[in-house]
Amino acid sequence: MKALAGGDHKLRVLSRHAGTNLSPGVQLFVWDAMKGLPPAECLEGVDAVVHLAGEPVGQRWNDEVKNKIRESRTTGTRHLVQAMRAQSTPPGVLVCGSAIGYYGSRGDAVLTEESAPGSGFLADVCVAWEKEADAAESLGIRLVKLRTGMVLGANGGALAKMIPPFKAGMGGKMGSGDQWVSWIHVDDLVGIIQQALNSSMRGPVNGTAPNPVTNADFTKALGHALSRPAVVPMPAFTLKFMFGEMSEVMLASQRVLPKAAEAAGYAFRYPALEPALANVVAA
């Protein structure tokens, strides 16, 4: 949002909370994506929509949580597209969030936007999520489905949960460490979104850096960035005991390449992991 607010744009934000802190000049509209359509006036005269809302995946799963993860994405996207349909002039472009969970866990296979969906809970969620977004194309809206990997940023996300044990000298590879991690610096994710808004990109776009690494290499690099050892492994059975079914996300192997973003001419600020981690840790 800050990147767009810094340009010549007028921004409207949809949030579940009326008290959300926003930059001056940004309009706030309250919307619970699960309960109904967003206010019609929030879409009037809008050129583009970026939709990234969804229940956090990084929590212990049970039936209720899994239902929230699924419905917050599918029902929320359906309500958003329905609201666009009601506009006399729909937005020109929709950038809709998705995730590399779409591909499932695929070992050493190299995955691009042309790869078939995988199997498992998150793969099924992503397929259903994208299907809801596909309805926007019938309105003449250019649709970009952003399949995001692990986002490296200073605020929140998976990295924020990993840093404390690493700082305490308790970090190390997860499971075998052979599984592939497809990551992206938050600045590059924002950059790809901006590219999607301002270009002719359409269809699935992998929001990942061009150099995925194994979990063993990722944890080693994180330990180096924090000047801490990364020698305390977390066996798969321990992860399953601590996190239940959600541990599948930590142990999944996804070697994803951003072919669509590169073909559109996007130049990554952080194509390699070590400088990306150094930047985030220093923030």
PDB file of C-alpha atoms in Angstrom:
ATOM      1  CA  MET A   1       0.000   0.000   0.000  1.00  0.00           C
ATOM      2  CA  LYS A   2       2.812   2.395   0.824  1.00  0.00           C
ATOM      3  CA  ALA A   3       4.366   1.817  -2.599  1.00  0.00           C
ATOM      4  CA  LEU A   4       1.114   2.665  -4.362  1.00  0.00           C
ATOM      5  CA  ALA A   5       0.354   5.589  -2.062  1.00  0.00           C
ATOM      6  CA  GLY A   6       3.757   7.026  -2.949  1.00  0.00           C
ATOM      7  CA  GLY A   7       2.779   7.200  -6.611  1.00  0.00           C
ATOM      8  CA  ASP A   8       0.099   9.191  -8.368  1.00  0.00           C
ATOM      9  CA  HIS A   9      -2.735   6.946  -7.192  1.00  0.00           C
ATOM     10  CA  LYS A  10      -5.906   7.343  -5.176  1.00  0.00           C
ATOM     11  CA  LEU A  11      -6.295   4.352  -2.889  1.00  0.00           C
ATOM     12  CA  ARG A  12      -9.295   2.703  -1.284  1.00  0.00           C
ATOM     13  CA  VAL A  13      -8.748  -0.009   1.315  1.00  0.00           C
ATOM     14  CA  LEU A  14     -11.164  -2.712   2.387  1.00  0.00           C
ATOM     15  CA  SER A  15     -10.683  -3.891   5.966  1.00  0.00           C
ATOM     16  CA  ARG A  16     -12.654  -5.799   8.567  1.00  0.00           C
ATOM     17  CA  HIS A  17     -11.719  -3.152  11.118  1.00  0.00           C
ATOM     18  CA  ALA A  18     -12.803   0.487  11.051  1.00  0.00           C
ATOM     19  CA  GLY A  19      -9.786   1.531  13.137  1.00  0.00           C
ATOM     20  CA  THR A  20      -7.154   0.413  10.633  1.00  0.00           C
ATOM     21  CA  ASN A  21      -4.283   2.922  10.499  1.00  0.00           C
ATOM     22  CA  LEU A  22      -3.894   4.314   6.986  1.00  0.00           C
ATOM     23  CA  SER A  23      -1.849   6.934   5.225  1.00  0.00           C
ATOM     24  CA  PRO A  24      -3.468  10.355   4.812  1.00  0.00           C
ATOM     25  CA  GLY A  25      -5.791  10.515   1.838  1.00  0.00           C
ATOM     26  CA  VAL A  26      -6.499   6.764   1.749  1.00  0.00           C
ATOM     27  CA  GLN A  27     -10.196   5.909   1.979  1.00  0.00           C
ATOM     28  CA  LEU A  28     -11.240   3.058   4.261  1.00  0.00           C
ATOM     29  CA  PHE A  29     -14.262   0.830   3.718  1.00  0.00           C
ATOM     30  CA  VAL A  30     -15.282  -1.825   6.231  1.00  0.00           C
ATOM     31  CA  TRP A  31     -15.975  -5.247   4.727  1.00  0.00           C
ATOM     32  CA  ASP A  32     -16.281  -8.730   6.183  1.00  0.00           C
ATOM     33  CA  ALA A  33     -15.586 -10.834   3.100  1.00  0.00           C
ATOM     34  CA  MET A  34     -17.395 -13.856   4.541  1.00  0.00           C
ATOM     35  CA  LYS A  35     -20.685 -12.081   5.231  1.00  0.00           C
ATOM     36  CA  GLY A  36     -21.515 -10.345   1.979  1.00  0.00           C
ATOM     37  CA  LEU A  37     -20.527  -8.064  -0.860  1.00  0.00           C
ATOM     38  CA  PRO A  38     -18.246  -5.080  -0.277  1.00  0.00           C
ATOM     39  CA  PRO A  39     -19.897  -1.619  -0.295  1.00  0.00           C
ATOM     40  CA  ALA A  40     -20.793  -0.716  -3.887  1.00  0.00           C
ATOM     41  CA  GLU A  41     -19.290   2.752  -3.566  1.00  0.00           C
ATOM     42  CA  CYS A  42     -15.817   1.361  -2.855  1.00  0.00           C
ATOM     43  CA  LEU A  43     -15.637   0.055  -6.441  1.00  0.00           C
ATOM     44  CA  GLU A  44     -17.152   3.042  -8.237  1.00  0.00           C
ATOM     45  CA  GLY A  45     -14.684   4.506 -10.729  1.00  0.00           C
ATOM     46  CA  VAL A  46     -11.940   2.093  -9.672  1.00  0.00           C
ATOM     47  CA  ASP A  47      -9.346   1.137 -12.302  1.00  0.00           C
ATOM     48  CA  ALA A  48      -7.747  -1.841 -10.545  1.00  0.00           C
ATOM     49  CA  VAL A  49      -8.285  -4.124  -7.557  1.00  0.00           C
ATOM     50  CA  VAL A  50      -5.674  -6.039  -5.544  1.00  0.00           C
ATOM     51  CA  HIS A  51      -7.281  -8.797  -3.477  1.00  0.00           C
ATOM     52  CA  LEU A  52      -5.011 -10.568  -0.965  1.00  0.00           C
ATOM     53  CA  ALA A  53      -7.383 -11.319   1.923  1.00  0.00           C
ATOM     54  CA  GLY A  54      -7.505 -14.717   3.606  1.00  0.00           C
ATOM     55  CA  GLU A  55      -7.358 -16.507   6.950  1.00  0.00           C
ATOM     56  CA  PRO A  56      -3.699 -17.085   7.969  1.00  0.00           C
ATOM     57  CA  VAL A  57      -2.391 -20.533   7.063  1.00  0.00           C
ATOM     58  CA  GLY A  58       0.397 -20.511   9.680  1.00  0.00           C
ATOM     59  CA  GLN A  59      -1.582 -21.842  12.639  1.00  0.00           C
ATOM     60  CA  ARG A  60      -2.485 -25.268  13.983  1.00  0.00           C
ATOM     61  CA  TRP A  61      -5.224 -26.702  11.803  1.00  0.00           C
ATOM     62  CA  ASN A  62      -8.491 -28.267  12.857  1.00  0.00           C
ATOM     63  CA  ASP A  63     -11.741 -28.600  10.923  1.00  0.00           C
ATOM     64  CA  GLU A  64     -12.852 -25.083  11.892  1.00  0.00           C
ATOM     65  CA  VAL A  65      -9.547 -23.467  10.928  1.00  0.00           C
ATOM     66  CA  LYS A  66      -9.391 -25.349   7.626  1.00  0.00           C
ATOM     67  CA  ASN A  67     -12.913 -24.213   6.814  1.00  0.00           C
ATOM     68  CA  LYS A  68     -11.932 -20.601   7.532  1.00  0.00           C
ATOM     69  CA  ILE A  69      -8.817 -20.918   5.367  1.00  0.00           C
ATOM     70  CA  ARG A  70     -10.908 -22.249   2.482  1.00  0.00           C
ATOM     71  CA  GLU A  71     -14.013 -20.079   2.782  1.00  0.00           C
ATOM     72  CA  SER A  72     -12.202 -16.802   3.477  1.00  0.00           C
ATOM     73  CA  ARG A  73     -10.575 -17.213   0.065  1.00  0.00           C
ATOM     74  CA  THR A  74     -13.332 -18.743  -2.027  1.00  0.00           C
ATOM     75  CA  THR A  75     -16.366 -16.970  -0.575  1.00  0.00           C
ATOM     76  CA  GLY A  76     -14.491 -13.672  -0.236  1.00  0.00           C
ATOM     77  CA  THR A  77     -13.370 -13.759  -3.865  1.00  0.00           C
ATOM     78  CA  ARG A  78     -16.855 -14.737  -5.031  1.00  0.00           C
ATOM     79  CA  HIS A  79     -18.376 -11.779  -3.171  1.00  0.00           C
ATOM     80  CA  LEU A  80     -15.787  -9.404  -4.629  1.00  0.00           C
ATOM     81  CA  VAL A  81     -16.426 -10.539  -8.216  1.00  0.00           C
ATOM     82  CA  GLN A  82     -20.180 -10.294  -7.674  1.00  0.00           C
ATOM     83  CA  ALA A  83     -19.730  -6.688  -6.534  1.00  0.00           C
ATOM     84  CA  MET A  84     -17.664  -5.962  -9.646  1.00  0.00           C
ATOM     85  CA  ARG A  85     -20.421  -7.445 -11.798  1.00  0.00           C
ATOM     86  CA  ALA A  86     -22.879  -4.965 -10.301  1.00  0.00           C
ATOM     87  CA  GLN A  87     -20.771  -1.999 -11.465  1.00  0.00           C
ATOM     88  CA  SER A  88     -21.764  -0.273 -14.702  1.00  0.00           C
ATOM     89  CA  THR A  89     -18.032  -0.077 -15.502  1.00  0.00           C
ATOM     90  CA  PRO A  90     -16.068  -2.856 -13.786  1.00  0.00           C
ATOM     91  CA  PRO A  91     -12.381  -2.349 -12.896  1.00  0.00           C
ATOM     92  CA  GLY A  92      -9.949  -3.015 -15.703  1.00  0.00           C
ATOM     93  CA  VAL A  93      -7.735  -5.430 -13.781  1.00  0.00           C
ATOM     94  CA  LEU A  94      -7.961  -7.740 -10.784  1.00  0.00           C
ATOM     95  CA  VAL A  95      -4.800  -9.022  -9.111  1.00  0.00           C
ATOM     96  CA  CYS A  96      -6.072 -11.880  -6.975  1.00  0.00           C
ATOM     97  CA  GLY A  97      -3.953 -13.643  -4.415  1.00  0.00           C
ATOM     98  CA  SER A  98      -3.233 -17.347  -4.662  1.00  0.00           C
ATOM     99  CA  ALA A  99      -0.255 -19.376  -3.456  1.00  0.00           C
ATOM    100  CA  ILE A 100       2.334 -21.881  -4.606  1.00  0.00           C
ATOM    101  CA  GLY A 101       0.387 -24.338  -2.487  1.00  0.00           C
ATOM    102  CA  TYR A 102      -1.448 -24.759  -5.806  1.00  0.00           C
ATOM    103  CA  TYR A 103       1.343 -27.080  -6.947  1.00  0.00           C
ATOM    104  CA  GLY A 104       1.330 -29.354  -3.907  1.00  0.00           C
ATOM    105  CA  SER A 105       4.562 -30.989  -2.741  1.00  0.00           C
ATOM    106  CA  ARG A 106       6.481 -32.069  -5.841  1.00  0.00           C
ATOM    107  CA  GLY A 107       9.993 -33.062  -4.746  1.00  0.00           C
ATOM    108  CA  ASP A 108      12.724 -31.835  -7.100  1.00  0.00           C
ATOM    109  CA  ALA A 109      10.377 -31.083 -10.010  1.00  0.00           C
ATOM    110  CA  VAL A 110      10.790 -27.587 -11.472  1.00  0.00           C
ATOM    111  CA  LEU A 111       7.408 -25.853 -11.373  1.00  0.00           C
ATOM    112  CA  THR A 112       6.256 -22.952 -13.554  1.00  0.00           C
ATOM    113  CA  GLU A 113       2.913 -21.304 -14.199  1.00  0.00           C
ATOM    114  CA  GLU A 114       2.206 -24.021 -16.767  1.00  0.00           C
ATOM    115  CA  SER A 115       2.557 -26.848 -14.227  1.00  0.00           C
ATOM    116  CA  ALA A 116      -0.554 -28.787 -13.253  1.00  0.00           C
ATOM    117  CA  PRO A 117      -2.070 -28.414  -9.782  1.00  0.00           C
ATOM    118  CA  GLY A 118      -0.943 -30.832  -7.113  1.00  0.00           C
ATOM    119  CA  SER A 119      -2.819 -32.693  -4.406  1.00  0.00           C
ATOM    120  CA  GLY A 120      -3.553 -31.986  -0.773  1.00  0.00           C
ATOM    121  CA  PHE A 121      -5.577 -29.505   1.244  1.00  0.00           C
ATOM    122  CA  LEU A 122      -3.799 -26.308   0.180  1.00  0.00           C
ATOM    123  CA  ALA A 123      -3.678 -27.362  -3.462  1.00  0.00           C
ATOM    124  CA  ASP A 124      -7.431 -27.936  -3.396  1.00  0.00           C
ATOM    125  CA  VAL A 125      -7.977 -24.566  -1.706  1.00  0.00           C
ATOM    126  CA  CYS A 126      -5.879 -22.741  -4.297  1.00  0.00           C
ATOM    127  CA  VAL A 127      -7.637 -24.423  -7.216  1.00  0.00           C
ATOM    128  CA  ALA A 128     -11.051 -23.444  -5.799  1.00  0.00           C
ATOM    129  CA  TRP A 129      -9.778 -19.929  -4.993  1.00  0.00           C
ATOM    130  CA  GLU A 130      -8.544 -19.355  -8.534  1.00  0.00           C
ATOM    131  CA  LYS A 131     -11.758 -20.769  -9.997  1.00  0.00           C
ATOM    132  CA  GLU A 132     -13.731 -18.083  -8.175  1.00  0.00           C
ATOM    133  CA  ALA A 133     -11.374 -15.419  -9.513  1.00  0.00           C
ATOM    134  CA  ASP A 134     -11.749 -16.772 -13.064  1.00  0.00           C
ATOM    135  CA  ALA A 135     -15.319 -15.469 -13.093  1.00  0.00           C
ATOM    136  CA  ALA A 136     -13.911 -11.932 -13.363  1.00  0.00           C
ATOM    137  CA  GLU A 137     -12.743 -12.628 -16.902  1.00  0.00           C
ATOM    138  CA  SER A 138     -16.338 -12.922 -18.099  1.00  0.00           C
ATOM    139  CA  LEU A 139     -16.708  -9.250 -17.145  1.00  0.00           C
ATOM    140  CA  GLY A 140     -13.853  -8.238 -19.433  1.00  0.00           C
ATOM    141  CA  ILE A 141     -11.496  -7.797 -16.471  1.00  0.00           C
ATOM    142  CA  ARG A 142      -7.826  -8.646 -16.977  1.00  0.00           C
ATOM    143  CA  LEU A 143      -7.111 -11.227 -14.285  1.00  0.00           C
ATOM    144  CA  VAL A 144      -3.736 -11.935 -12.660  1.00  0.00           C
ATOM    145  CA  LYS A 145      -3.590 -14.870 -10.231  1.00  0.00           C
ATOM    146  CA  LEU A 146      -0.600 -14.258  -7.966  1.00  0.00           C
ATOM    147  CA  ARG A 147       0.797 -17.536  -6.628  1.00  0.00           C
ATOM    148  CA  THR A 148       2.945 -16.358  -3.739  1.00  0.00           C
ATOM    149  CA  GLY A 149       5.761 -18.267  -2.045  1.00  0.00           C
ATOM    150  CA  MET A 150       7.338 -17.627   1.370  1.00  0.00           C
ATOM    151  CA  VAL A 151       7.468 -13.847   1.750  1.00  0.00           C
ATOM    152  CA  LEU A 152      10.548 -12.449   3.497  1.00  0.00           C
ATOM    153  CA  GLY A 153       9.702  -9.233   5.292  1.00  0.00           C
ATOM    154  CA  ALA A 154      10.415  -7.503   8.581  1.00  0.00           C
ATOM    155  CA  ASN A 155       6.796  -7.583   9.738  1.00  0.00           C
ATOM    156  CA  GLY A 156       5.001 -10.879  10.294  1.00  0.00           C
ATOM    157  CA  GLY A 157       4.926 -13.958   8.122  1.00  0.00           C
ATOM    158  CA  ALA A 158       6.805 -17.238   8.398  1.00  0.00           C
ATOM    159  CA  LEU A 159      10.198 -15.588   8.849  1.00  0.00           C
ATOM    160  CA  ALA A 160       9.064 -13.703  11.943  1.00  0.00           C
ATOM    161  CA  LYS A 161       8.261 -17.044  13.589  1.00  0.00           C
ATOM    162  CA  MET A 162      11.596 -18.537  12.578  1.00  0.00           C
ATOM    163  CA  ILE A 163      13.879 -15.748  13.764  1.00  0.00           C
ATOM    164  CA  PRO A 164      13.422 -16.055  17.592  1.00  0.00           C
ATOM    165  CA  PRO A 165      14.615 -19.687  17.861  1.00  0.00           C
ATOM    166  CA  PHE A 166      17.488 -18.939  15.480  1.00  0.00           C
ATOM    167  CA  LYS A 167      18.537 -15.950  17.607  1.00  0.00           C
ATOM    168  CA  ALA A 168      18.493 -18.283  20.605  1.00  0.00           C
ATOM    169  CA  GLY A 169      20.834 -20.675  18.792  1.00  0.00           C
ATOM    170  CA  MET A 170      18.090 -23.281  18.410  1.00  0.00           C
ATOM    171  CA  GLY A 171      17.585 -23.057  14.662  1.00  0.00           C
ATOM    172  CA  GLY A 172      18.253 -25.693  12.051  1.00  0.00           C
ATOM    173  CA  LYS A 173      16.864 -27.557   9.087  1.00  0.00           C
ATOM    174  CA  MET A 174      13.335 -28.924   9.141  1.00  0.00           C
ATOM    175  CA  GLY A 175      12.829 -32.588   8.415  1.00  0.00           C
ATOM    176  CA  SER A 176      15.408 -33.886   5.950  1.00  0.00           C
ATOM    177  CA  GLY A 177      16.229 -30.353   4.784  1.00  0.00           C
ATOM    178  CA  ASP A 178      16.105 -31.588   1.197  1.00  0.00           C
ATOM    179  CA  GLN A 179      12.734 -29.982   0.458  1.00  0.00           C
ATOM    180  CA  TRP A 180      12.771 -26.925  -1.801  1.00  0.00           C
ATOM    181  CA  VAL A 181      11.790 -23.510  -0.441  1.00  0.00           C
ATOM    182  CA  SER A 182      10.468 -20.941  -2.901  1.00  0.00           C
ATOM    183  CA  TRP A 183      10.794 -17.534  -1.313  1.00  0.00           C
ATOM    184  CA  ILE A 184      10.493 -13.856  -2.275  1.00  0.00           C
ATOM    185  CA  HIS A 185      11.531 -10.564  -0.672  1.00  0.00           C
ATOM    186  CA  VAL A 186       8.491  -8.446   0.153  1.00  0.00           C
ATOM    187  CA  ASP A 187       9.824  -5.582  -2.005  1.00  0.00           C
ATOM    188  CA  ASP A 188       9.844  -7.885  -5.028  1.00  0.00           C
ATOM    189  CA  LEU A 189       6.353  -9.137  -4.297  1.00  0.00           C
ATOM    190  CA  VAL A 190       5.169  -5.524  -4.241  1.00  0.00           C
ATOM    191  CA  GLY A 191       7.132  -4.905  -7.431  1.00  0.00           C
ATOM    192  CA  ILE A 192       5.432  -7.809  -9.208  1.00  0.00           C
ATOM    193  CA  ILE A 193       2.025  -6.528  -8.114  1.00  0.00           C
ATOM    194  CA  GLN A 194       2.885  -3.107  -9.524  1.00  0.00           C
ATOM    195  CA  GLN A 195       4.087  -4.745 -12.743  1.00  0.00           C
ATOM    196  CA  ALA A 196       0.813  -6.668 -12.952  1.00  0.00           C
ATOM    197  CA  LEU A 197      -1.198  -3.487 -12.541  1.00  0.00           C
ATOM    198  CA  ASN A 198       0.733  -1.501 -15.117  1.00  0.00           C
ATOM    199  CA  SER A 199       1.361  -4.090 -17.844  1.00  0.00           C
ATOM    200  CA  SER A 200      -0.572  -6.596 -19.920  1.00  0.00           C
ATOM    201  CA  MET A 201       0.219  -9.544 -17.626  1.00  0.00           C
ATOM    202  CA  ARG A 202      -2.638 -11.985 -17.180  1.00  0.00           C
ATOM    203  CA  GLY A 203      -3.257 -15.459 -15.848  1.00  0.00           C
ATOM    204  CA  PRO A 204      -1.148 -17.220 -13.216  1.00  0.00           C
ATOM    205  CA  VAL A 205       2.008 -15.434 -12.045  1.00  0.00           C
ATOM    206  CA  ASN A 206       4.394 -17.030  -9.555  1.00  0.00           C
ATOM    207  CA  GLY A 207       5.329 -14.595  -6.808  1.00  0.00           C
ATOM    208  CA  THR A 208       8.697 -16.180  -6.074  1.00  0.00           C
ATOM    209  CA  ALA A 209      12.347 -15.259  -6.538  1.00  0.00           C
ATOM    210  CA  PRO A 210      14.200 -16.929  -9.438  1.00  0.00           C
ATOM    211  CA  ASN A 211      16.512 -18.916  -7.132  1.00  0.00           C
ATOM    212  CA  PRO A 212      14.697 -21.340  -4.817  1.00  0.00           C
ATOM    213  CA  VAL A 213      16.876 -23.152  -2.282  1.00  0.00           C
ATOM    214  CA  THR A 214      16.654 -26.280  -0.159  1.00  0.00           C
ATOM    215  CA  ASN A 215      15.452 -25.945   3.399  1.00  0.00           C
ATOM    216  CA  ALA A 216      18.945 -26.885   4.621  1.00  0.00           C
ATOM    217  CA  ASP A 217      20.470 -24.045   2.610  1.00  0.00           C
ATOM    218  CA  PHE A 218      17.719 -21.634   3.665  1.00  0.00           C
ATOM    219  CA  THR A 219      18.225 -22.282   7.374  1.00  0.00           C
ATOM    220  CA  LYS A 220      22.004 -22.099   6.988  1.00  0.00           C
ATOM    221  CA  ALA A 221      21.674 -18.698   5.272  1.00  0.00           C
ATOM    222  CA  LEU A 222      19.290 -17.448   7.954  1.00  0.00           C
ATOM    223  CA  GLY A 223      21.709 -18.495  10.691  1.00  0.00           C
ATOM    224  CA  HIS A 224      24.508 -16.672   8.866  1.00  0.00           C
ATOM    225  CA  ALA A 225      22.381 -13.512   8.510  1.00  0.00           C
ATOM    226  CA  LEU A 226      21.707 -13.592  12.262  1.00  0.00           C
ATOM    227  CA  SER A 227      25.289 -14.575  13.154  1.00  0.00           C
ATOM    228  CA  ARG A 228      23.973 -17.683  14.859  1.00  0.00           C
ATOM    229  CA  PRO A 229      24.592 -21.387  14.280  1.00  0.00           C
ATOM    230  CA  ALA A 230      21.919 -23.383  12.485  1.00  0.00           C
ATOM    231  CA  VAL A 231      22.780 -26.825  13.790  1.00  0.00           C
ATOM    232  CA  VAL A 232      19.684 -27.903  15.757  1.00  0.00           C
ATOM    233  CA  PRO A 233      17.520 -29.896  13.332  1.00  0.00           C
ATOM    234  CA  MET A 234      13.764 -30.206  13.742  1.00  0.00           C
ATOM    235  CA  PRO A 235      12.781 -33.777  12.827  1.00  0.00           C
ATOM    236  CA  ALA A 236       9.598 -34.291  10.820  1.00  0.00           C
ATOM    237  CA  PHE A 237       7.893 -36.173  13.664  1.00  0.00           C
ATOM    238  CA  THR A 238       8.551 -33.256  16.040  1.00  0.00           C
ATOM    239  CA  LEU A 239       7.023 -30.796  13.572  1.00  0.00           C
ATOM    240  CA  LYS A 240       3.992 -33.042  13.196  1.00  0.00           C
ATOM    241  CA  PHE A 241       3.627 -33.254  16.986  1.00  0.00           C
ATOM    242  CA  MET A 242       3.916 -29.472  17.408  1.00  0.00           C
ATOM    243  CA  PHE A 243       1.879 -28.289  14.425  1.00  0.00           C
ATOM    244  CA  GLY A 244      -0.281 -31.225  13.416  1.00  0.00           C
ATOM    245  CA  GLU A 245      -1.458 -31.303   9.819  1.00  0.00           C
ATOM    246  CA  MET A 246      -0.093 -27.796   9.196  1.00  0.00           C
ATOM    247  CA  SER A 247       3.421 -29.266   9.387  1.00  0.00           C
ATOM    248  CA  GLU A 248       2.826 -30.441   5.809  1.00  0.00           C
ATOM    249  CA  VAL A 249       3.412 -26.832   4.725  1.00  0.00           C
ATOM    250  CA  MET A 250       6.821 -26.763   6.420  1.00  0.00           C
ATOM    251  CA  LEU A 251       7.857 -30.077   4.903  1.00  0.00           C
ATOM    252  CA  ALA A 252       6.458 -29.503   1.403  1.00  0.00           C
ATOM    253  CA  SER A 253       8.949 -29.330  -1.454  1.00  0.00           C
ATOM    254  CA  GLN A 254       8.133 -26.680  -4.077  1.00  0.00           C
ATOM    255  CA  ARG A 255      10.786 -25.646  -6.579  1.00  0.00           C
ATOM    256  CA  VAL A 256       8.915 -22.791  -8.240  1.00  0.00           C
ATOM    257  CA  LEU A 257      10.260 -20.401 -10.894  1.00  0.00           C
ATOM    258  CA  PRO A 258       8.759 -16.972 -11.773  1.00  0.00           C
ATOM    259  CA  LYS A 259       8.675 -17.438 -15.534  1.00  0.00           C
ATOM    260  CA  ALA A 260       5.692 -15.144 -16.144  1.00  0.00           C
ATOM    261  CA  ALA A 261       7.154 -12.223 -14.191  1.00  0.00           C
ATOM    262  CA  GLU A 262      10.503 -12.564 -15.938  1.00  0.00           C
ATOM    263  CA  ALA A 263       8.817 -12.794 -19.351  1.00  0.00           C
ATOM    264  CA  ALA A 264       6.997  -9.554 -18.544  1.00  0.00           C
ATOM    265  CA  GLY A 265      10.353  -7.870 -17.915  1.00  0.00           C
ATOM    266  CA  TYR A 266      10.300  -7.709 -14.122  1.00  0.00           C
ATOM    267  CA  ALA A 267      13.813  -7.180 -12.728  1.00  0.00           C
ATOM    268  CA  PHE A 268      14.213  -8.671  -9.248  1.00  0.00           C
ATOM    269  CA  ARG A 269      15.818  -6.484  -6.608  1.00  0.00           C
ATOM    270  CA  TYR A 270      16.673  -9.573  -4.550  1.00  0.00           C
ATOM    271  CA  PRO A 271      17.168 -12.568  -6.854  1.00  0.00           C
ATOM    272  CA  ALA A 272      19.501 -14.309  -4.362  1.00  0.00           C
ATOM    273  CA  LEU A 273      18.628 -15.385  -0.826  1.00  0.00           C
ATOM    274  CA  GLU A 274      21.595 -14.088   1.180  1.00  0.00           C
ATOM    275  CA  PRO A 275      21.186 -10.365   0.310  1.00  0.00           C
ATOM    276  CA  ALA A 276      17.418 -10.688   0.808  1.00  0.00           C
ATOM    277  CA  LEU A 277      17.839 -12.093   4.321  1.00  0.00           C
ATOM    278  CA  ALA A 278      20.525  -9.549   5.174  1.00  0.00           C
ATOM    279  CA  ASN A 279      18.167  -6.733   4.192  1.00  0.00           C
ATOM    280  CA  VAL A 280      15.244  -8.107   6.187  1.00  0.00           C
ATOM    281  CA  VAL A 281      17.302  -8.850   9.316  1.00  0.00           C
ATOM    282  CA  ALA A 282      18.807  -5.342   9.254  1.00  0.00           C
ATOM    283  CA  ALA A 283      15.378  -3.680   9.010  1.00  0.00           C
TER     284      ALA A 283
END
